[in-house]
XYZ file of C-alpha atoms in Angstrom:
572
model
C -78.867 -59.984 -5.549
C -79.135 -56.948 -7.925
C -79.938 -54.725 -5.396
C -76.280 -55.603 -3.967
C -74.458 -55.084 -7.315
C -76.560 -51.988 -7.540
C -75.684 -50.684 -4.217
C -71.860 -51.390 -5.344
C -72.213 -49.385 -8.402
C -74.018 -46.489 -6.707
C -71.218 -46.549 -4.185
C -68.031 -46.895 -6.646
C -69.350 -43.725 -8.428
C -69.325 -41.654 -5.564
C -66.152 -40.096 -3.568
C -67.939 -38.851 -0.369
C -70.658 -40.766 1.840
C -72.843 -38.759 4.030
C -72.464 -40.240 7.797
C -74.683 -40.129 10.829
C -73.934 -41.558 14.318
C -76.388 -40.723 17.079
C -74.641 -40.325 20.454
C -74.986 -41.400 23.713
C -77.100 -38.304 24.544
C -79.237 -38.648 21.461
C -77.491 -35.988 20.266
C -76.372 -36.374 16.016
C -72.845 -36.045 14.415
C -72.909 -35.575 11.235
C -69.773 -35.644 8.570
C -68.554 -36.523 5.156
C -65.976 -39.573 4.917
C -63.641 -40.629 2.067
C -65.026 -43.653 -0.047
C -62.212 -45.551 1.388
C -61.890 -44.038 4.937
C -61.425 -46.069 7.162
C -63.675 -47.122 10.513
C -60.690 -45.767 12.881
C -60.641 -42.472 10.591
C -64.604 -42.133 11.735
C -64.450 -43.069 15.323
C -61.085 -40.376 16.042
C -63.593 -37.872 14.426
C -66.307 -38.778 16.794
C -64.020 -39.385 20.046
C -62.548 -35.440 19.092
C -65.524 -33.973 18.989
C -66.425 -35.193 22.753
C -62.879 -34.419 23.767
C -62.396 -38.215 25.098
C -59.235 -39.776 25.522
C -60.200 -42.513 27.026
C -61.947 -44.132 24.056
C -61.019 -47.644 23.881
C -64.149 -48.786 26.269
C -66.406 -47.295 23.122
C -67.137 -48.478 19.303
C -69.639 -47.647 16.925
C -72.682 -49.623 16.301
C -75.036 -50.202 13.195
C -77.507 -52.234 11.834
C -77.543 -54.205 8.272
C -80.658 -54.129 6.173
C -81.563 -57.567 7.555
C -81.789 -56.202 11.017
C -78.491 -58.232 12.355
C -76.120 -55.744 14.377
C -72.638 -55.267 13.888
C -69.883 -53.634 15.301
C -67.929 -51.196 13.094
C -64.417 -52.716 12.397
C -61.893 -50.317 12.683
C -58.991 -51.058 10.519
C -61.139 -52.066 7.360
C -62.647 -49.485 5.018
C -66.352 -48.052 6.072
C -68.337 -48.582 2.518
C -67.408 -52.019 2.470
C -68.626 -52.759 5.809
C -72.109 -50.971 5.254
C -74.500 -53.350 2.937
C -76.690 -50.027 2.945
C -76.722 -47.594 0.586
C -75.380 -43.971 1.956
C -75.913 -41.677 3.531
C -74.988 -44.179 6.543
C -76.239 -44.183 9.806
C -74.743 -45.764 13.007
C -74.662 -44.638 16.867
C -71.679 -44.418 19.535
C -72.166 -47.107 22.435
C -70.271 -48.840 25.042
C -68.579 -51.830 23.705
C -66.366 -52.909 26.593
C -67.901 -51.745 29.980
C -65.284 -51.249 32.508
C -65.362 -53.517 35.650
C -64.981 -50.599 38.021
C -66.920 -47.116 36.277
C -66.650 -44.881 38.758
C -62.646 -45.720 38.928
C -62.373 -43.739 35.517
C -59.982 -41.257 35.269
C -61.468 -38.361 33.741
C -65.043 -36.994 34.417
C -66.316 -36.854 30.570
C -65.813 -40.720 29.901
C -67.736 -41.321 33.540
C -70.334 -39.189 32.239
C -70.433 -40.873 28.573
C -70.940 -44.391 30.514
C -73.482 -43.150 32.414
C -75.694 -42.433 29.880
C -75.308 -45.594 28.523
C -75.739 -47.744 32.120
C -79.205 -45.205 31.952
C -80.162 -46.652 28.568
C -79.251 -49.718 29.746
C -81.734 -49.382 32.962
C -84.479 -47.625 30.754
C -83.994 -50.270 28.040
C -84.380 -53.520 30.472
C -80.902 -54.206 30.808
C -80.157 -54.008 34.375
C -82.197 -55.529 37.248
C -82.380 -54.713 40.834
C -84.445 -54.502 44.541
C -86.904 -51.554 44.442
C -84.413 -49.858 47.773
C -81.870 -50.074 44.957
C -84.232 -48.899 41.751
C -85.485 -45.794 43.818
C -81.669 -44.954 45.107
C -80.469 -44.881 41.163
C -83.643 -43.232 39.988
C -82.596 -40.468 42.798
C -79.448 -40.113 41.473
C -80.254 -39.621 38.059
C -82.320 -36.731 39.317
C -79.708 -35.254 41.249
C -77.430 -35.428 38.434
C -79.927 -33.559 36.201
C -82.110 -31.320 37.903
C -79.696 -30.702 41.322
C -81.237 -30.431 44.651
C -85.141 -30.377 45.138
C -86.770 -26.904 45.401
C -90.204 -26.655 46.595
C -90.707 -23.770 44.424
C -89.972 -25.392 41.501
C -90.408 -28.930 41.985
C -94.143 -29.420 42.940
C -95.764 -32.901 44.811
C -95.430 -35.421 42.237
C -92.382 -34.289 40.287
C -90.335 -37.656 39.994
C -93.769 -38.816 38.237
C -92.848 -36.562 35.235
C -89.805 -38.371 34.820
C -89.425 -41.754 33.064
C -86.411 -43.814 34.247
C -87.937 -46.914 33.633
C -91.051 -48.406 31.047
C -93.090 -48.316 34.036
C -93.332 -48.151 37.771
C -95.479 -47.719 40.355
C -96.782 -45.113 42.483
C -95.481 -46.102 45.882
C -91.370 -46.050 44.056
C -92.201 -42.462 42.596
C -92.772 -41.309 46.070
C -89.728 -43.404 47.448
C -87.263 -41.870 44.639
C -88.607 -38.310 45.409
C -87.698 -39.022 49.154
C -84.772 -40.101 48.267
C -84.088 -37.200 46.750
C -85.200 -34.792 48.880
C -83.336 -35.946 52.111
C -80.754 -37.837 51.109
C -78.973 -36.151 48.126
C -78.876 -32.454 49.067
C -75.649 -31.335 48.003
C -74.431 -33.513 45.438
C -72.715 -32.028 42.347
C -73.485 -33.812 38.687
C -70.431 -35.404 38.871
C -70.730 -36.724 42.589
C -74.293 -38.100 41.643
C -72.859 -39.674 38.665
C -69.958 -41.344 40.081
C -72.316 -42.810 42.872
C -74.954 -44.074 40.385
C -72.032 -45.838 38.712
C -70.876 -47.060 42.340
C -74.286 -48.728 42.784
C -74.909 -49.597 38.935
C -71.771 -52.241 38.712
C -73.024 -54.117 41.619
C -75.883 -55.152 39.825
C -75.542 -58.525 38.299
C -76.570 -57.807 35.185
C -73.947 -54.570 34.420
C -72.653 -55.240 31.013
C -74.838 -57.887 29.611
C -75.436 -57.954 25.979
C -77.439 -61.318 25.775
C -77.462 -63.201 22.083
C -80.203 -65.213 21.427
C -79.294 -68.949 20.628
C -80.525 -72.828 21.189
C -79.009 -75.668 22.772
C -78.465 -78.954 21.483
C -81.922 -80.288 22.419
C -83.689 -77.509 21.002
C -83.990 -75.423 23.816
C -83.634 -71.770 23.617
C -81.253 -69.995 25.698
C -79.412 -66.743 26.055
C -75.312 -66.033 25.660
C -73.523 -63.307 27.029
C -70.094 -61.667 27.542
C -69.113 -59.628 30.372
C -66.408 -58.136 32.069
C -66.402 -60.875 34.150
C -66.549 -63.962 31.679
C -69.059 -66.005 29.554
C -72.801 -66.271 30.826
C -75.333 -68.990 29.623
C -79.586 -68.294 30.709
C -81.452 -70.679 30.214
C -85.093 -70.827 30.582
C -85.430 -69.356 34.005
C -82.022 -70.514 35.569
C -78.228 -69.672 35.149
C -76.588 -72.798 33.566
C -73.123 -71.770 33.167
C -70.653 -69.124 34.131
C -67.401 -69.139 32.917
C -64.946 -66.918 34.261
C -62.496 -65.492 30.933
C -59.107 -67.618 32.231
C -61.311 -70.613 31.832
C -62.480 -69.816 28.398
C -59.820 -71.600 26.213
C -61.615 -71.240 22.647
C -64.481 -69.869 21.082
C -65.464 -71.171 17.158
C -68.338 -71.035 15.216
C -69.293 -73.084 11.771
C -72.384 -71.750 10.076
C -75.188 -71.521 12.889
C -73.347 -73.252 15.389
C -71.428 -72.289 18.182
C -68.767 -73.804 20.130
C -67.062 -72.788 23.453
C -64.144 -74.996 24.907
C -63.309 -74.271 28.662
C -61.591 -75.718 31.286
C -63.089 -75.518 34.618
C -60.659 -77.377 36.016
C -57.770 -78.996 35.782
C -58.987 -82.662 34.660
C -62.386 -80.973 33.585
C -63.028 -79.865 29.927
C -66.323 -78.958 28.796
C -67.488 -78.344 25.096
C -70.899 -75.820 24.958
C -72.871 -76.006 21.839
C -75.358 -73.489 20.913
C -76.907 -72.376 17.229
C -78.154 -69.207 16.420
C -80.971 -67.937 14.589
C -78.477 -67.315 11.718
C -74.961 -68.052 10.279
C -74.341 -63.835 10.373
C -75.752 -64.052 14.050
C -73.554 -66.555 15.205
C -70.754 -65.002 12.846
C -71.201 -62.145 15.029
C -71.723 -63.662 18.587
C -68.207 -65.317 17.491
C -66.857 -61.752 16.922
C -67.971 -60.606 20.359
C -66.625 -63.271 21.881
C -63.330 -63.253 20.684
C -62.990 -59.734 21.048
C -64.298 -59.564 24.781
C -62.261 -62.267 25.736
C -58.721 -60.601 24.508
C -60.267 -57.139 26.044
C -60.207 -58.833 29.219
C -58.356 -61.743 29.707
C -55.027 -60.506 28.139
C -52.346 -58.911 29.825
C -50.928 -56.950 26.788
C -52.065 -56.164 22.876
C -49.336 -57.733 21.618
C -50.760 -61.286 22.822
C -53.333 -60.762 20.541
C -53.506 -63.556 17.771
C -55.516 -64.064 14.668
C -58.243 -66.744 15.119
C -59.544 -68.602 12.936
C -63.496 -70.035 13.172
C -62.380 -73.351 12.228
C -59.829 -75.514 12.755
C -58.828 -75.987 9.172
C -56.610 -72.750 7.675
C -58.215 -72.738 4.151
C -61.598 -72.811 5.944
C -63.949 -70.113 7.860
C -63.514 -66.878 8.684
C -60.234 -64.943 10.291
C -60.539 -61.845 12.632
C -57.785 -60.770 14.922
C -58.913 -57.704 17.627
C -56.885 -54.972 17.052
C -57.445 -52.723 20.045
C -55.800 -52.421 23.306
C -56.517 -54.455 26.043
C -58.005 -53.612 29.318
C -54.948 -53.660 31.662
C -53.489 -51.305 29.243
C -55.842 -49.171 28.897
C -55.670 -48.288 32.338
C -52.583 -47.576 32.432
C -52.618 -45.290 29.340
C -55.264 -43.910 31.204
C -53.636 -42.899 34.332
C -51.101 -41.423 32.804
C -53.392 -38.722 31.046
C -52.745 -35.018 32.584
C -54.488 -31.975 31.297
C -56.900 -29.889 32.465
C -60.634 -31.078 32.539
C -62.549 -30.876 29.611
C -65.612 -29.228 30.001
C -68.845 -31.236 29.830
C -72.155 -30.264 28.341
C -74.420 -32.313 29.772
C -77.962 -33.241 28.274
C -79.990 -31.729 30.492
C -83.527 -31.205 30.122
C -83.450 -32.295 26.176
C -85.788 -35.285 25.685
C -84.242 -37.745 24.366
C -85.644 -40.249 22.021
C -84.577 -44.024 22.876
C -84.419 -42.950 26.898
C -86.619 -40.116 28.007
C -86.311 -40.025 31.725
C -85.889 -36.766 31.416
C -89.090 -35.289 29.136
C -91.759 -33.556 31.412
C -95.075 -35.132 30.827
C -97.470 -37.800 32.660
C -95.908 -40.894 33.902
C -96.649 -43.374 31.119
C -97.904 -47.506 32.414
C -95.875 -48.725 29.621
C -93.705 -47.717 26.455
C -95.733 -46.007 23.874
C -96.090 -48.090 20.785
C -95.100 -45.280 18.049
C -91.499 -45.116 19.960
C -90.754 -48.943 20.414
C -92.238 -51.866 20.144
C -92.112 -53.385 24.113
C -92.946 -56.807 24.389
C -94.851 -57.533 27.272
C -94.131 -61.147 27.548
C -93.152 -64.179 30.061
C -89.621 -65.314 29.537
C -90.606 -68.525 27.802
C -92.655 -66.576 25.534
C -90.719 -64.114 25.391
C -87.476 -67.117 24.199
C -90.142 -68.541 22.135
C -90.778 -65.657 20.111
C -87.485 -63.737 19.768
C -85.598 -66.631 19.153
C -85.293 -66.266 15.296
C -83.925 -61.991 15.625
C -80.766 -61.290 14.593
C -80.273 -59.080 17.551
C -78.419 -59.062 20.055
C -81.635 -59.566 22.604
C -81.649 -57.002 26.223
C -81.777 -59.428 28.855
C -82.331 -58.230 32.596
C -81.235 -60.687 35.471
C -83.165 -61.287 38.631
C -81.427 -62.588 41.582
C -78.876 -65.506 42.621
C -81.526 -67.777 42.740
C -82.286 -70.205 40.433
C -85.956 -69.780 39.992
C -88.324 -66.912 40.101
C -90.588 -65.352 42.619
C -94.276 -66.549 42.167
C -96.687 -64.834 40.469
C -99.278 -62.863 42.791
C -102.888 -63.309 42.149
C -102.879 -59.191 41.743
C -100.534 -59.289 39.533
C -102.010 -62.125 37.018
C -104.998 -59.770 36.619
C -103.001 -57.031 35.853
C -100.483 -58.905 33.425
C -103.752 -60.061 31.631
C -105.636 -56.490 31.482
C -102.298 -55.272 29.899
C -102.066 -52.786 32.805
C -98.879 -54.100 34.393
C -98.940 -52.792 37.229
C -96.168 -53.465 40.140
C -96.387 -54.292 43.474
C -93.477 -54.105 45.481
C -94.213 -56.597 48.045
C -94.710 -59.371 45.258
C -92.900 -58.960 41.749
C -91.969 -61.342 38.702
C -90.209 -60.297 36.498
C -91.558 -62.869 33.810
C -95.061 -60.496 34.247
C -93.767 -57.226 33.068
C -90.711 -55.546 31.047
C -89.921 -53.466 33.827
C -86.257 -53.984 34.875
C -87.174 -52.417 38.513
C -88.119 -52.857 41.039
C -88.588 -56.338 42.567
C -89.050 -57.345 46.512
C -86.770 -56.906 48.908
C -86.873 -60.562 50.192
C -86.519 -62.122 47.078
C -82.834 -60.778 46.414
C -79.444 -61.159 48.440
C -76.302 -59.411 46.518
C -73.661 -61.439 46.761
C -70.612 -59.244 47.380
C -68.173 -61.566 45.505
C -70.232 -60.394 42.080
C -68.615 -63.221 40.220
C -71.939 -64.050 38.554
C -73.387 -61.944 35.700
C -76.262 -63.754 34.301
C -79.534 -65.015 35.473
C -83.490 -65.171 35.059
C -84.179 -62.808 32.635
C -87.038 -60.978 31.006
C -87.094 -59.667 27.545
C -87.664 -56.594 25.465
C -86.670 -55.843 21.901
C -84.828 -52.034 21.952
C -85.767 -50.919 18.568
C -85.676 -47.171 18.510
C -81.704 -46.994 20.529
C -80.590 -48.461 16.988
C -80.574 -46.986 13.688
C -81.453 -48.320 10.624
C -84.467 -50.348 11.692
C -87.614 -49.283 9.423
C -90.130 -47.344 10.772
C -93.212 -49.476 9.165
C -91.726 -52.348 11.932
C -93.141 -50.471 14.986
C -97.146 -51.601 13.708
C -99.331 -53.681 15.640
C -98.417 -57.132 16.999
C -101.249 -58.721 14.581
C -99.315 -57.240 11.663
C -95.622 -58.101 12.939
C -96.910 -61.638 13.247
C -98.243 -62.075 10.021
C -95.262 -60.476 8.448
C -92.591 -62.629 11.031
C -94.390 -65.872 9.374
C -93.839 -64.369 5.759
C -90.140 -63.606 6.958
C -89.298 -67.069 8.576
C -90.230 -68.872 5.351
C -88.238 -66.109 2.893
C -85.270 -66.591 5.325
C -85.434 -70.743 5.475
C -85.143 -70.681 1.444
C -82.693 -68.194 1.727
C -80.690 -69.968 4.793
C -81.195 -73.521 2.468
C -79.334 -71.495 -0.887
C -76.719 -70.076 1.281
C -75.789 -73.730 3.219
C -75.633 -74.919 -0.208
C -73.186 -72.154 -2.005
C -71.086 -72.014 1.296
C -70.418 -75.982 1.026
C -69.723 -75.432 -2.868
C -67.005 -72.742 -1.545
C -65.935 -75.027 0.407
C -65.300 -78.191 -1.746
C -63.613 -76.013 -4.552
C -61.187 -74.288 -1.800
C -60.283 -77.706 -0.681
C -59.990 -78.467 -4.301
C -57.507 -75.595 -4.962
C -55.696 -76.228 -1.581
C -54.875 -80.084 -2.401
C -53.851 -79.206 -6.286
C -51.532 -76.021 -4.927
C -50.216 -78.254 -2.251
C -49.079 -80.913 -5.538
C -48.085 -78.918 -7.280
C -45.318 -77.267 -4.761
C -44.774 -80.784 -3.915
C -43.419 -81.610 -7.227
C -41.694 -78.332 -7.787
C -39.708 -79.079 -4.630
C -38.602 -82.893 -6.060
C -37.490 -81.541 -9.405
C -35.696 -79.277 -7.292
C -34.055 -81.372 -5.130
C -33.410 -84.130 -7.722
C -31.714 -81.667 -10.169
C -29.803 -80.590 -7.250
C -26.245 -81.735 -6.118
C -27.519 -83.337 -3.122
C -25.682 -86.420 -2.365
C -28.898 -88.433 -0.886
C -29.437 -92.136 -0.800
C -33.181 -91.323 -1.552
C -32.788 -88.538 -4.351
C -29.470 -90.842 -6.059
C -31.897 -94.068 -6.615
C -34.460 -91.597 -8.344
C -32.507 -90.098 -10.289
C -30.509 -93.753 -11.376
C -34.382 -94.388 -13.114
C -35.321 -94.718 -16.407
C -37.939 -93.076 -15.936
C -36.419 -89.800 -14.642
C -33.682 -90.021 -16.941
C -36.240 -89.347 -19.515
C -38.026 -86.585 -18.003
C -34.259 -85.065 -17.239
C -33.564 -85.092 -20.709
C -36.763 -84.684 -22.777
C -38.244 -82.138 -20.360
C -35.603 -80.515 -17.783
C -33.124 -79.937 -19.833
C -34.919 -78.015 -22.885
C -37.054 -76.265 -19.984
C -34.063 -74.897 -18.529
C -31.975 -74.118 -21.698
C -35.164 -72.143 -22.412
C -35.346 -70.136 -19.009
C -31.745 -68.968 -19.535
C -31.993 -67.750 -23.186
C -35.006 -65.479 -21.719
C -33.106 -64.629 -18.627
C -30.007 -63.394 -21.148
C -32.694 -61.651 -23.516
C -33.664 -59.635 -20.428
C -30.333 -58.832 -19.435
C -28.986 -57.632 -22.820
C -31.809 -55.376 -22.951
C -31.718 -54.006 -19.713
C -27.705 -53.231 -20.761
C -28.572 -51.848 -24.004
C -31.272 -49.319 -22.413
């Protein structure tokens, strides 16, 4: 608690704040903001320094000091968003992904969503058959290094790339095929736009998976996409609800509530509760804000909501950006001359390096993130208390996932992880690719975007998370025990104050609502109004009394002031 009023002090004293938002590329912007600038002040900064118009599929991104993400709200002042202390630090990533990528108008905001559908696939996001992991991993190639040249591309070259935490052998020779036969030709932007092509098939493009529990305790997974509201489950899909069927999201402390109808005599309440009331705070946010994105026809359908159903209770939050129809149209109406795009190149990058030169690597290193190299029910069981918003990769249209391989037990238990590509599980490794060709039928109707699902934690992608948190996993238990219990007392205190808040606003409400009440009888009762009702009050004794005794002084009083004022302001 002093540590906030402290932070509040440091910050009223000071005019300027530092700022710091990583981009997509890794690359740093770095300016000085007003003490009351504004998010949309920031992100117009940002968005004309890449030269993008088409900016409304973006937002900025950062962290809290109690690791819970948020999205930067754009019409409310920066410093009072940021619970850190300054200099701030955030980072520009996709917030809306757009159901058809490669359909985008101009080449710069293809590009800037390709580097984040890269970080996705690096990062454990996305999902897919090895054909289809080798035929992305061959584009990204072609985008960055062009054609293959024997004289400067040696036997082995796609090994010194990493496009994934790990792969195997037999798809490092497949990609360089790939690359070598099939891609000759291709500009930057051509690869690019194909990547993107194959990328939105996948049926995990644009998951951003929240970790949550059901009402029986069990831990699942909730997501929005540009194709509705996702549920995972253990290793199954249990819902999918397409946005027109979505009719309310709300949220009440840790619990979550979405109201849909599937059908026209079917209505269906889903319950979940987060790890936290500022995680489920901020699922609700996501929700709301994905859902007018894409479900709306125009901005100006867009409505307040409130979290609860009472108006002196919960929170409020309205989107206040345009909607996804319209920003197509804005978009094809744009006409000017290309910008010019400086790609990344050969610059490692930090939180995706599948483009540094240097020996493939069998997993993630632990000084850059901290991979966990779990099953999914481990993996459920032991994120389910982050305040993140947990990657999640999907498997396949079927409801249950390929069987472990004897091969593949020994290497999942000598920490090796290597793949096979005849027999893969994705519940043995945090590789997103590849997995067998058998064991996965796209559907072509893509009107599914969640499934089985392994899990990583992306640490290093974010800023603001402390170093000290990438230590060993004996250490990060020890200290996730000590932070469960802080955050239990601390979740207990915080139920308690927010049902104090609430008893005194219902307090204030019921005593404001009297008290207009009564100013509107006196009113109406002193009034001319020739009302059975009013005439038998005011034939009382009782109001007779309070006419005389009260009323009448109270209102010979109000017009001797009134007079006072109006001789003075006569005399002046």
């Amino acid at each position: 608690m002093l540590s906030r009023f402290k932070s509040g002090s440091i910050r009223n004293l000071e005019r300027e704040y530092s700022c710091t938002v990583r981009l997509l590329d890794d690359t740093e912007y770095t300016c000085t903001i007003q003490r009351d600038a504004k998010g949309q002040y920031l992100f117009d900064l940002i968005c004309h320094h890449l030269n993008l118009l088409e900016k409304d599929y973006f937002g900025i991104r950062f962290v809290d000091p109690d690791k819970q993400r948020h999205w930067l709200e754009f019409p409310k002042s920066i410093a009072k968003q940021m619970k850190a202390q300054p200099p701030f630090t955030m980072c520009l990533r996709v917030k809306f992904y757009p159901p058809d990528p490669a359909a985008l108008k101009e080449e710069i905001t293809r590009y800037l969503v390709f580097l984040q559908i890269k970080r996705d696939l690096y990062h454990g996001r996305l999902l897919c058959k090895t054909s289809d992991a080798a035929m992305l991993a061959a584009y990204i190639l072609q985008a960055e290094i062009g054609d293959y040249d024997p004289g400067k591309h040696p036997e082995g070259y796609s090994s010194k790339f990493q496009f994934f935490p790990k792969h195997s052998e037999k798809l490092e020779r497949r990609i360089a095929d790939i690359h070598k036969a099939e891609l000759i030709g291709q500009t930057p932007e051509t690869a690019e736009r194909n990547f993107l092509q194959k990328a939105q098939m996948l049926e995990t493009y644009g998951v951003d998976p929240h970790p949550c529990k059901d009402v029986s305790g069990n831990p699942a997974f909730l997501a929005f996409t540009p194709f509705g509201f996702v549920v995972l489950q253990g290793n199954k899909r249990v819902h999918f609800l397409k946005w027109n069927e979505v009719t309310k999201l709300k949220f009440e402390g840790k619990t979550f509530h979405i109201y849909a109808n599937q059908r026209e005599d079917e209505k269906i309440i889903l319950t979940y509760f987060a790890p936290t009331p500022e995680a489920c705070k901020h699922l609700w946010k996501c929700g709301v804000e994905n859902q007018a994105f894409y479900k709306l026809e125009k901005s100006s359908q867009v409505r307040t909501v409130s979290s609860s159903n009472l108006f002196f209770k919960g929170s409020r939050f309205r989107y206040s950006g345009r909607v996804a129809k319209e920003v197509m149209e804005q978009s094809a109406k744009i006409k000017r001359e290309p910008p010019e795009i400086h790609r990344s190149g050969l610059v490692p990058s930090r939180s995706c390096p599948s483009i540094t030169h240097g020996p493939r690597l069998s997993s993630v290193p632990r000084t850059r993130r901290r991979a966990v190299h779990i099953s999914i029910m481990e993996g459920l069981e032991s994120l389910r208390d982050s305040a993140h918003s947990t990657p999640v990769r999907s498997v396949s249209h079927s409801e249950s996932f390929i069987p472990r391989s004897r091969s593949q037990a020994t290497d999942a238990s000598e920490g090796t992880a290597v793949i096979s590509d005849e027999s893969y599980s994705p519940s043995d490794s945090v590789l997103p690719t590849p997995v067998a060709e058998h064991s996965m039928e796209l559907a072509a109707s893509r009107q599914i975007n969640g499934a089985p699902c392994s899990i990583e934690e992306e640490k290093e992608s974010e800023p603001g998370t402390p170093s000290h948190e990438r230590g060993d996993m004996g250490a990060d238990a020890r200290s996730a025990q000590e932070d469960a219990s802080g955050d239990s007392a601390l979740s207990d205190v915080e139920q308690v104050n927010k049902f104090v808040l609430s008893v005194l606003r219902l307090l204030l409400v019921t005593i404001g609502l009297l008290f207009v009440l009564l100013l509107l009888l006196i009113i109406l009762t002193e009034s001319d109004l020739d009302i059975t009702f009013l005439r038998d009050i005011r034939q009382t004794p009782e109001f007779q009394q309070f006419h005389h005794e009260y009323f009448c002084p109270l209102r010979r009083w109000f017009a001797c002031k009134l007079r006072w004022v109006g001789e003075l302001l006569i005399n002046k």
